[in-house]
Amino acid sequence: MQYFVRIILAGVLIVTGASQALANSLRVGAAAPAFTVKTLDGRALSLASLHGKVVLLNFWATWCPPCRAEMPALERFYQLHRNEGLEIIAVSMEDRSDEAKVRTVAAAYTYPLALIANAEVEDYGRIWRLPLTFVIDRAGMLRKSDWSGEQPISAASLDEYVLPYLKTPVTN
């Protein structure tokens, strides 16, 4: 009986420790978790390769109306600020079988898009609601976490939550 109690206790400690580590890794003001994606056009992007840029890591889906509604605002903001060091990476939560639908939507946007199957973003936690966006500053620090559909992305919110980091020079 003690053997089973020890196993259960060890499992609880492992799960608790893993969830605590994840919670700590998503703390605003702390280093953003590493990620890598392979975009629909075949480019490999990682947080490390984007050092010095302000990064919006956006999770979306073609079947998600709020996701689709905010994409034009993201595109306008990207067009206005990409030469100032802005990078937007939109990761579609669809399966590979839906790649054609994703590509159809992606054709209207110039920022990089990827499928979740081609992304290593596990340290951003379970994506259980969409849209979901993270803001990472030029030094790789998480500046906005859990930006979801309850607080939609708009021109005004992008100006409020992202523009200040674009105006800050990169520091090492």
N, C-alpha and C. Protein backbone atom coordinates (compact mmCIF):
# COMPACT_ATOMS: atom_id res chain seq x y z
N MET A 1 0.82 -1.19 0.00
CA MET A 1 0.00 0.00 0.00
C MET A 1 0.87 1.26 0.00
N GLN A 2 1.95 1.26 0.82
CA GLN A 2 2.83 2.41 0.87
C GLN A 2 3.48 2.66 -0.49
N TYR A 3 3.74 1.59 -1.20
CA TYR A 3 4.35 1.70 -2.53
C TYR A 3 3.44 2.52 -3.46
N PHE A 4 2.13 2.22 -3.45
CA PHE A 4 1.18 2.93 -4.31
C PHE A 4 1.03 4.39 -3.87
N VAL A 5 1.04 4.63 -2.58
CA VAL A 5 0.95 6.00 -2.07
C VAL A 5 2.15 6.80 -2.54
N ARG A 6 3.35 6.20 -2.48
CA ARG A 6 4.56 6.88 -2.94
C ARG A 6 4.50 7.18 -4.43
N ILE A 7 4.00 6.26 -5.21
CA ILE A 7 3.89 6.47 -6.66
C ILE A 7 2.92 7.61 -6.94
N ILE A 8 1.78 7.61 -6.29
CA ILE A 8 0.80 8.67 -6.49
C ILE A 8 1.37 10.00 -6.05
N LEU A 9 2.03 10.04 -4.91
CA LEU A 9 2.63 11.27 -4.42
C LEU A 9 3.70 11.77 -5.39
N ALA A 10 4.52 10.88 -5.89
CA ALA A 10 5.56 11.27 -6.86
C ALA A 10 4.92 11.84 -8.12
N GLY A 11 3.85 11.22 -8.58
CA GLY A 11 3.14 11.73 -9.76
C GLY A 11 2.58 13.12 -9.54
N VAL A 12 1.98 13.32 -8.38
CA VAL A 12 1.44 14.65 -8.05
C VAL A 12 2.55 15.68 -8.02
N LEU A 13 3.68 15.35 -7.41
CA LEU A 13 4.81 16.28 -7.35
C LEU A 13 5.35 16.60 -8.73
N ILE A 14 5.44 15.60 -9.58
CA ILE A 14 5.94 15.83 -10.94
C ILE A 14 4.98 16.75 -11.70
N VAL A 15 3.68 16.45 -11.65
CA VAL A 15 2.70 17.27 -12.35
C VAL A 15 2.68 18.69 -11.78
N THR A 16 2.71 18.81 -10.46
CA THR A 16 2.70 20.12 -9.83
C THR A 16 3.96 20.89 -10.21
N GLY A 17 5.09 20.24 -10.18
CA GLY A 17 6.35 20.88 -10.55
C GLY A 17 6.36 21.31 -12.00
N ALA A 18 5.82 20.48 -12.88
CA ALA A 18 5.77 20.82 -14.30
C ALA A 18 4.85 22.00 -14.53
N SER A 19 3.69 22.01 -13.87
CA SER A 19 2.78 23.12 -14.08
C SER A 19 3.34 24.39 -13.46
N GLN A 20 4.07 24.29 -12.34
CA GLN A 20 4.69 25.46 -11.74
C GLN A 20 5.78 26.00 -12.65
N ALA A 21 6.58 25.11 -13.24
CA ALA A 21 7.62 25.56 -14.16
C ALA A 21 7.00 26.26 -15.35
N LEU A 22 5.89 25.71 -15.87
CA LEU A 22 5.22 26.35 -17.00
C LEU A 22 4.67 27.71 -16.60
N ALA A 23 4.07 27.79 -15.42
CA ALA A 23 3.52 29.06 -14.97
C ALA A 23 4.63 30.09 -14.83
N ASN A 24 5.78 29.67 -14.32
CA ASN A 24 6.90 30.60 -14.17
C ASN A 24 7.44 31.03 -15.52
N SER A 25 7.43 30.14 -16.51
CA SER A 25 7.98 30.47 -17.81
C SER A 25 7.08 31.44 -18.58
N LEU A 26 5.84 31.60 -18.18
CA LEU A 26 4.92 32.51 -18.85
C LEU A 26 4.65 33.77 -18.03
N ARG A 27 5.56 34.12 -17.17
CA ARG A 27 5.39 35.29 -16.33
C ARG A 27 5.80 36.55 -17.09
N VAL A 28 4.91 37.53 -17.14
CA VAL A 28 5.21 38.80 -17.78
C VAL A 28 6.40 39.42 -17.06
N GLY A 29 7.38 39.87 -17.83
CA GLY A 29 8.60 40.43 -17.28
C GLY A 29 9.74 39.44 -17.21
N ALA A 30 9.44 38.16 -17.42
CA ALA A 30 10.46 37.12 -17.45
C ALA A 30 10.81 36.80 -18.91
N ALA A 31 11.86 36.04 -19.09
CA ALA A 31 12.25 35.63 -20.44
C ALA A 31 11.12 34.82 -21.06
N ALA A 32 10.82 35.13 -22.32
CA ALA A 32 9.79 34.39 -23.04
C ALA A 32 10.30 32.98 -23.33
N PRO A 33 9.42 31.99 -23.30
CA PRO A 33 9.84 30.64 -23.65
C PRO A 33 10.31 30.57 -25.11
N ALA A 34 11.26 29.73 -25.34
CA ALA A 34 11.75 29.52 -26.71
C ALA A 34 10.65 28.92 -27.57
N PHE A 35 10.70 29.22 -28.85
CA PHE A 35 9.80 28.58 -29.81
C PHE A 35 10.51 28.49 -31.15
N THR A 36 10.07 27.57 -31.97
CA THR A 36 10.50 27.47 -33.36
C THR A 36 9.28 27.14 -34.21
N VAL A 37 9.26 27.67 -35.40
CA VAL A 37 8.20 27.35 -36.35
C VAL A 37 8.80 27.21 -37.74
N LYS A 38 8.14 26.42 -38.54
CA LYS A 38 8.44 26.36 -39.96
C LYS A 38 7.22 26.98 -40.64
N THR A 39 7.43 28.12 -41.30
CA THR A 39 6.31 28.85 -41.88
C THR A 39 5.78 28.14 -43.12
N LEU A 40 4.61 28.58 -43.56
CA LEU A 40 4.01 27.97 -44.74
C LEU A 40 4.89 28.12 -45.97
N ASP A 41 5.73 29.17 -45.99
CA ASP A 41 6.63 29.34 -47.14
C ASP A 41 7.99 28.66 -46.92
N GLY A 42 8.10 27.85 -45.85
CA GLY A 42 9.29 27.03 -45.65
C GLY A 42 10.40 27.65 -44.81
N ARG A 43 10.22 28.86 -44.32
CA ARG A 43 11.26 29.48 -43.49
C ARG A 43 11.21 28.92 -42.08
N ALA A 44 12.37 28.80 -41.47
CA ALA A 44 12.47 28.41 -40.07
C ALA A 44 12.69 29.67 -39.25
N LEU A 45 11.81 29.90 -38.28
CA LEU A 45 11.93 31.06 -37.39
C LEU A 45 11.95 30.56 -35.95
N SER A 46 12.74 31.22 -35.15
CA SER A 46 12.80 30.90 -33.73
C SER A 46 12.88 32.19 -32.94
N LEU A 47 12.59 32.10 -31.67
CA LEU A 47 12.71 33.28 -30.83
C LEU A 47 14.16 33.78 -30.86
N ALA A 48 15.11 32.87 -30.83
CA ALA A 48 16.53 33.27 -30.86
C ALA A 48 16.87 34.00 -32.15
N SER A 49 16.33 33.54 -33.27
CA SER A 49 16.64 34.18 -34.56
C SER A 49 15.99 35.55 -34.70
N LEU A 50 15.03 35.84 -33.84
CA LEU A 50 14.31 37.12 -33.90
C LEU A 50 14.76 38.09 -32.81
N HIS A 51 15.85 37.76 -32.13
CA HIS A 51 16.36 38.65 -31.08
C HIS A 51 16.57 40.05 -31.66
N GLY A 52 16.13 41.06 -30.94
CA GLY A 52 16.22 42.43 -31.42
C GLY A 52 14.95 42.92 -32.07
N LYS A 53 14.00 42.00 -32.27
CA LYS A 53 12.70 42.37 -32.83
C LYS A 53 11.62 42.25 -31.75
N VAL A 54 10.55 42.99 -31.95
CA VAL A 54 9.36 42.82 -31.12
C VAL A 54 8.52 41.76 -31.82
N VAL A 55 8.15 40.73 -31.09
CA VAL A 55 7.47 39.58 -31.69
C VAL A 55 6.07 39.43 -31.11
N LEU A 56 5.10 39.27 -31.99
CA LEU A 56 3.76 38.86 -31.59
C LEU A 56 3.61 37.42 -32.03
N LEU A 57 3.43 36.52 -31.09
CA LEU A 57 3.19 35.11 -31.38
C LEU A 57 1.69 34.90 -31.21
N ASN A 58 1.01 34.68 -32.33
CA ASN A 58 -0.45 34.65 -32.38
C ASN A 58 -0.93 33.25 -32.73
N PHE A 59 -1.85 32.73 -31.94
CA PHE A 59 -2.47 31.42 -32.22
C PHE A 59 -3.89 31.68 -32.71
N TRP A 60 -4.25 31.03 -33.80
CA TRP A 60 -5.53 31.29 -34.46
C TRP A 60 -6.01 30.03 -35.17
N ALA A 61 -7.19 30.11 -35.79
CA ALA A 61 -7.72 29.02 -36.61
C ALA A 61 -8.67 29.60 -37.65
N THR A 62 -8.79 28.94 -38.78
CA THR A 62 -9.68 29.42 -39.84
C THR A 62 -11.14 29.40 -39.41
N TRP A 63 -11.50 28.47 -38.51
CA TRP A 63 -12.88 28.31 -38.07
C TRP A 63 -13.23 29.22 -36.90
N CYS A 64 -12.31 30.09 -36.50
CA CYS A 64 -12.49 30.95 -35.33
C CYS A 64 -12.82 32.38 -35.78
N PRO A 65 -14.11 32.79 -35.71
CA PRO A 65 -14.48 34.14 -36.16
C PRO A 65 -13.70 35.27 -35.49
N PRO A 66 -13.47 35.25 -34.17
CA PRO A 66 -12.68 36.34 -33.58
C PRO A 66 -11.23 36.38 -34.11
N CYS A 67 -10.70 35.20 -34.40
CA CYS A 67 -9.33 35.14 -34.97
C CYS A 67 -9.30 35.85 -36.32
N ARG A 68 -10.24 35.48 -37.16
CA ARG A 68 -10.29 36.05 -38.51
C ARG A 68 -10.57 37.55 -38.45
N ALA A 69 -11.35 37.98 -37.45
CA ALA A 69 -11.70 39.40 -37.33
C ALA A 69 -10.48 40.25 -36.97
N GLU A 70 -9.54 39.71 -36.19
CA GLU A 70 -8.40 40.51 -35.79
C GLU A 70 -7.24 40.47 -36.79
N MET A 71 -7.25 39.55 -37.71
CA MET A 71 -6.14 39.40 -38.66
C MET A 71 -5.92 40.64 -39.53
N PRO A 72 -6.94 41.33 -40.01
CA PRO A 72 -6.68 42.55 -40.78
C PRO A 72 -5.98 43.64 -39.95
N ALA A 73 -6.33 43.76 -38.67
CA ALA A 73 -5.64 44.74 -37.81
C ALA A 73 -4.18 44.35 -37.62
N LEU A 74 -3.93 43.07 -37.46
CA LEU A 74 -2.54 42.60 -37.36
C LEU A 74 -1.77 42.92 -38.64
N GLU A 75 -2.40 42.70 -39.79
CA GLU A 75 -1.75 42.98 -41.08
C GLU A 75 -1.43 44.47 -41.22
N ARG A 76 -2.40 45.33 -40.92
CA ARG A 76 -2.15 46.78 -41.02
C ARG A 76 -1.01 47.21 -40.11
N PHE A 77 -1.02 46.71 -38.87
CA PHE A 77 0.03 47.05 -37.91
C PHE A 77 1.38 46.53 -38.41
N TYR A 78 1.40 45.33 -38.96
CA TYR A 78 2.63 44.75 -39.51
C TYR A 78 3.16 45.61 -40.65
N GLN A 79 2.29 46.02 -41.55
CA GLN A 79 2.73 46.86 -42.68
C GLN A 79 3.30 48.19 -42.19
N LEU A 80 2.70 48.75 -41.16
CA LEU A 80 3.17 50.03 -40.62
C LEU A 80 4.49 49.92 -39.87
N HIS A 81 4.74 48.79 -39.23
CA HIS A 81 5.84 48.72 -38.27
C HIS A 81 6.88 47.64 -38.53
N ARG A 82 6.76 46.85 -39.58
CA ARG A 82 7.75 45.78 -39.77
C ARG A 82 9.15 46.33 -40.01
N ASN A 83 9.26 47.51 -40.61
CA ASN A 83 10.57 48.10 -40.83
C ASN A 83 11.17 48.68 -39.55
N GLU A 84 10.38 48.72 -38.49
CA GLU A 84 10.86 49.19 -37.19
C GLU A 84 11.24 48.01 -36.28
N GLY A 85 11.17 46.80 -36.82
CA GLY A 85 11.58 45.64 -36.03
C GLY A 85 10.43 44.81 -35.49
N LEU A 86 9.26 44.90 -36.10
CA LEU A 86 8.12 44.09 -35.68
C LEU A 86 8.09 42.78 -36.47
N GLU A 87 7.83 41.70 -35.77
CA GLU A 87 7.58 40.41 -36.42
C GLU A 87 6.33 39.81 -35.82
N ILE A 88 5.44 39.39 -36.68
CA ILE A 88 4.23 38.67 -36.25
C ILE A 88 4.34 37.26 -36.80
N ILE A 89 4.10 36.30 -35.94
CA ILE A 89 4.07 34.90 -36.37
C ILE A 89 2.73 34.34 -35.94
N ALA A 90 1.94 33.94 -36.91
CA ALA A 90 0.60 33.41 -36.64
C ALA A 90 0.63 31.90 -36.82
N VAL A 91 0.31 31.19 -35.76
CA VAL A 91 0.34 29.72 -35.77
C VAL A 91 -1.10 29.22 -35.81
N SER A 92 -1.46 28.56 -36.90
CA SER A 92 -2.80 27.99 -37.04
C SER A 92 -2.88 26.69 -36.25
N MET A 93 -3.96 26.54 -35.52
CA MET A 93 -4.16 25.35 -34.71
C MET A 93 -4.77 24.19 -35.51
N GLU A 94 -4.90 24.35 -36.81
CA GLU A 94 -5.47 23.28 -37.64
C GLU A 94 -4.50 22.13 -37.88
N ASP A 95 -5.07 21.00 -38.24
CA ASP A 95 -4.29 19.83 -38.62
C ASP A 95 -3.70 20.01 -40.02
N ARG A 96 -2.72 19.19 -40.32
CA ARG A 96 -2.12 19.22 -41.68
C ARG A 96 -3.17 19.01 -42.76
N SER A 97 -4.21 18.25 -42.44
CA SER A 97 -5.26 17.99 -43.44
C SER A 97 -6.00 19.26 -43.84
N ASP A 98 -5.92 20.30 -43.02
CA ASP A 98 -6.58 21.58 -43.31
C ASP A 98 -5.63 22.62 -43.89
N GLU A 99 -4.45 22.19 -44.30
CA GLU A 99 -3.45 23.13 -44.79
C GLU A 99 -3.95 23.97 -45.96
N ALA A 100 -4.72 23.40 -46.85
CA ALA A 100 -5.24 24.17 -47.99
C ALA A 100 -6.10 25.34 -47.52
N LYS A 101 -6.97 25.10 -46.53
CA LYS A 101 -7.79 26.18 -45.98
C LYS A 101 -6.92 27.26 -45.34
N VAL A 102 -5.91 26.83 -44.61
CA VAL A 102 -5.01 27.78 -43.95
C VAL A 102 -4.27 28.61 -45.00
N ARG A 103 -3.79 27.96 -46.05
CA ARG A 103 -3.09 28.69 -47.11
C ARG A 103 -4.00 29.69 -47.81
N THR A 104 -5.26 29.33 -47.99
CA THR A 104 -6.22 30.25 -48.61
C THR A 104 -6.36 31.52 -47.78
N VAL A 105 -6.51 31.36 -46.48
CA VAL A 105 -6.61 32.53 -45.60
C VAL A 105 -5.28 33.28 -45.57
N ALA A 106 -4.18 32.55 -45.49
CA ALA A 106 -2.85 33.15 -45.39
C ALA A 106 -2.50 34.01 -46.59
N ALA A 107 -3.09 33.73 -47.73
CA ALA A 107 -2.77 34.48 -48.95
C ALA A 107 -3.06 35.97 -48.82
N ALA A 108 -3.95 36.33 -47.91
CA ALA A 108 -4.31 37.74 -47.73
C ALA A 108 -3.35 38.49 -46.81
N TYR A 109 -2.37 37.79 -46.22
CA TYR A 109 -1.51 38.40 -45.21
C TYR A 109 -0.03 38.24 -45.56
N THR A 110 0.76 39.22 -45.15
CA THR A 110 2.19 39.19 -45.47
C THR A 110 3.04 38.75 -44.30
N TYR A 111 2.49 38.70 -43.09
CA TYR A 111 3.28 38.23 -41.96
C TYR A 111 3.36 36.71 -42.00
N PRO A 112 4.38 36.12 -41.40
CA PRO A 112 4.56 34.67 -41.46
C PRO A 112 3.45 33.89 -40.75
N LEU A 113 3.01 32.83 -41.40
CA LEU A 113 2.02 31.93 -40.83
C LEU A 113 2.57 30.51 -40.84
N ALA A 114 2.16 29.71 -39.86
CA ALA A 114 2.62 28.34 -39.73
C ALA A 114 1.48 27.47 -39.23
N LEU A 115 1.62 26.18 -39.43
CA LEU A 115 0.69 25.20 -38.84
C LEU A 115 1.26 24.74 -37.51
N ILE A 116 0.39 24.45 -36.56
CA ILE A 116 0.83 23.97 -35.25
C ILE A 116 1.67 22.70 -35.38
N ALA A 117 1.40 21.89 -36.39
CA ALA A 117 2.17 20.66 -36.59
C ALA A 117 3.62 20.96 -36.94
N ASN A 118 3.90 22.16 -37.42
CA ASN A 118 5.26 22.56 -37.79
C ASN A 118 5.82 23.59 -36.80
N ALA A 119 5.35 23.53 -35.57
CA ALA A 119 5.78 24.51 -34.58
C ALA A 119 6.12 23.80 -33.27
N GLU A 120 7.14 24.30 -32.62
CA GLU A 120 7.50 23.83 -31.28
C GLU A 120 7.22 24.98 -30.33
N VAL A 121 6.04 24.94 -29.74
CA VAL A 121 5.57 26.03 -28.88
C VAL A 121 5.01 25.48 -27.56
N GLU A 122 5.44 24.30 -27.20
CA GLU A 122 4.88 23.63 -26.02
C GLU A 122 5.00 24.46 -24.75
N ASP A 123 6.06 25.24 -24.63
CA ASP A 123 6.28 26.01 -23.40
C ASP A 123 5.32 27.18 -23.25
N TYR A 124 4.46 27.40 -24.25
CA TYR A 124 3.43 28.43 -24.15
C TYR A 124 2.15 27.85 -23.56
N GLY A 125 2.20 26.61 -23.17
CA GLY A 125 1.07 25.99 -22.49
C GLY A 125 0.03 25.44 -23.45
N ARG A 126 -1.00 24.90 -22.85
CA ARG A 126 -2.11 24.35 -23.63
C ARG A 126 -2.91 25.52 -24.19
N ILE A 127 -3.03 25.56 -25.49
CA ILE A 127 -3.80 26.63 -26.14
C ILE A 127 -5.25 26.17 -26.14
N TRP A 128 -6.02 26.68 -25.21
CA TRP A 128 -7.38 26.19 -25.05
C TRP A 128 -8.42 27.22 -25.43
N ARG A 129 -7.99 28.41 -25.80
CA ARG A 129 -8.95 29.38 -26.34
C ARG A 129 -8.24 30.19 -27.42
N LEU A 130 -9.02 30.61 -28.38
CA LEU A 130 -8.48 31.35 -29.51
C LEU A 130 -9.31 32.60 -29.73
N PRO A 131 -8.74 33.62 -30.30
CA PRO A 131 -7.32 33.80 -30.57
C PRO A 131 -6.55 34.02 -29.27
N LEU A 132 -5.25 33.78 -29.33
CA LEU A 132 -4.37 33.96 -28.19
C LEU A 132 -3.05 34.51 -28.71
N THR A 133 -2.59 35.61 -28.10
CA THR A 133 -1.38 36.28 -28.57
C THR A 133 -0.46 36.59 -27.40
N PHE A 134 0.84 36.47 -27.65
CA PHE A 134 1.88 36.81 -26.69
C PHE A 134 2.73 37.90 -27.31
N VAL A 135 3.13 38.90 -26.51
CA VAL A 135 4.00 39.98 -26.97
C VAL A 135 5.36 39.79 -26.30
N ILE A 136 6.40 39.78 -27.13
CA ILE A 136 7.77 39.58 -26.67
C ILE A 136 8.59 40.78 -27.11
N ASP A 137 9.33 41.38 -26.20
CA ASP A 137 10.08 42.59 -26.54
C ASP A 137 11.40 42.25 -27.24
N ARG A 138 12.15 43.27 -27.60
CA ARG A 138 13.40 43.11 -28.36
C ARG A 138 14.45 42.27 -27.64
N ALA A 139 14.39 42.26 -26.32
CA ALA A 139 15.35 41.50 -25.53
C ALA A 139 14.87 40.08 -25.22
N GLY A 140 13.71 39.71 -25.75
CA GLY A 140 13.20 38.36 -25.53
C GLY A 140 12.40 38.20 -24.25
N MET A 141 11.95 39.31 -23.69
CA MET A 141 11.15 39.27 -22.46
C MET A 141 9.66 39.26 -22.81
N LEU A 142 8.91 38.45 -22.09
CA LEU A 142 7.46 38.37 -22.30
C LEU A 142 6.82 39.63 -21.71
N ARG A 143 6.11 40.38 -22.55
CA ARG A 143 5.53 41.65 -22.12
C ARG A 143 4.01 41.61 -22.03
N LYS A 144 3.38 40.70 -22.75
CA LYS A 144 1.93 40.52 -22.63
C LYS A 144 1.67 39.05 -22.86
N SER A 145 0.96 38.48 -21.91
CA SER A 145 0.65 37.06 -21.97
C SER A 145 -0.86 36.90 -21.95
N ASP A 146 -1.33 35.87 -22.58
CA ASP A 146 -2.75 35.54 -22.47
C ASP A 146 -3.66 36.62 -23.06
N TRP A 147 -3.20 37.26 -24.14
CA TRP A 147 -4.01 38.25 -24.84
C TRP A 147 -4.98 37.47 -25.71
N SER A 148 -6.23 37.39 -25.26
CA SER A 148 -7.18 36.51 -25.92
C SER A 148 -8.37 37.27 -26.46
N GLY A 149 -9.31 36.54 -27.02
CA GLY A 149 -10.48 37.11 -27.65
C GLY A 149 -11.35 37.93 -26.72
N GLU A 150 -11.18 37.76 -25.40
CA GLU A 150 -11.94 38.57 -24.45
C GLU A 150 -11.49 40.03 -24.51
N GLN A 151 -10.29 40.25 -24.99
CA GLN A 151 -9.73 41.58 -25.16
C GLN A 151 -9.18 41.61 -26.59
N PRO A 152 -10.03 41.82 -27.58
CA PRO A 152 -9.63 41.64 -28.97
C PRO A 152 -8.51 42.58 -29.42
N ILE A 153 -7.75 42.09 -30.36
CA ILE A 153 -6.71 42.91 -30.97
C ILE A 153 -7.38 43.89 -31.92
N SER A 154 -6.97 45.14 -31.78
CA SER A 154 -7.47 46.22 -32.64
C SER A 154 -6.30 47.18 -32.85
N ALA A 155 -6.50 48.17 -33.71
CA ALA A 155 -5.46 49.18 -33.92
C ALA A 155 -5.11 49.85 -32.59
N ALA A 156 -6.12 50.19 -31.80
CA ALA A 156 -5.89 50.87 -30.52
C ALA A 156 -5.14 49.97 -29.54
N SER A 157 -5.53 48.70 -29.45
CA SER A 157 -4.85 47.82 -28.49
C SER A 157 -3.42 47.51 -28.93
N LEU A 158 -3.18 47.40 -30.23
CA LEU A 158 -1.82 47.21 -30.72
C LEU A 158 -0.96 48.42 -30.39
N ASP A 159 -1.51 49.61 -30.58
CA ASP A 159 -0.78 50.83 -30.21
C ASP A 159 -0.46 50.84 -28.72
N GLU A 160 -1.41 50.41 -27.91
CA GLU A 160 -1.23 50.43 -26.45
C GLU A 160 -0.23 49.39 -25.96
N TYR A 161 -0.35 48.15 -26.46
CA TYR A 161 0.43 47.05 -25.90
C TYR A 161 1.70 46.71 -26.67
N VAL A 162 1.85 47.18 -27.90
CA VAL A 162 3.01 46.79 -28.70
C VAL A 162 3.89 47.98 -29.05
N LEU A 163 3.27 49.08 -29.43
CA LEU A 163 4.02 50.25 -29.89
C LEU A 163 5.10 50.71 -28.90
N PRO A 164 4.84 50.72 -27.59
CA PRO A 164 5.91 51.16 -26.68
C PRO A 164 7.19 50.32 -26.80
N TYR A 165 7.07 49.04 -27.09
CA TYR A 165 8.25 48.18 -27.21
C TYR A 165 8.97 48.40 -28.54
N LEU A 166 8.25 48.85 -29.55
CA LEU A 166 8.89 49.18 -30.82
C LEU A 166 9.71 50.47 -30.70
N LYS A 167 9.33 51.31 -29.78
CA LYS A 167 10.03 52.59 -29.59
C LYS A 167 11.25 52.43 -28.68
N THR A 168 11.39 51.28 -28.05
CA THR A 168 12.51 51.01 -27.15
C THR A 168 13.63 50.36 -27.95
N PRO A 169 14.85 50.92 -27.88
CA PRO A 169 15.95 50.30 -28.60
C PRO A 169 16.33 48.95 -28.01
N VAL A 170 16.95 48.12 -28.82
CA VAL A 170 17.37 46.80 -28.37
C VAL A 170 18.51 46.97 -27.36
N THR A 171 18.44 46.16 -26.30
CA THR A 171 19.53 46.11 -25.32
C THR A 171 19.97 44.66 -25.19
N ASN A 172 21.21 44.47 -24.96
CA ASN A 172 21.70 43.09 -24.83
C ASN A 172 21.87 42.67 -23.41
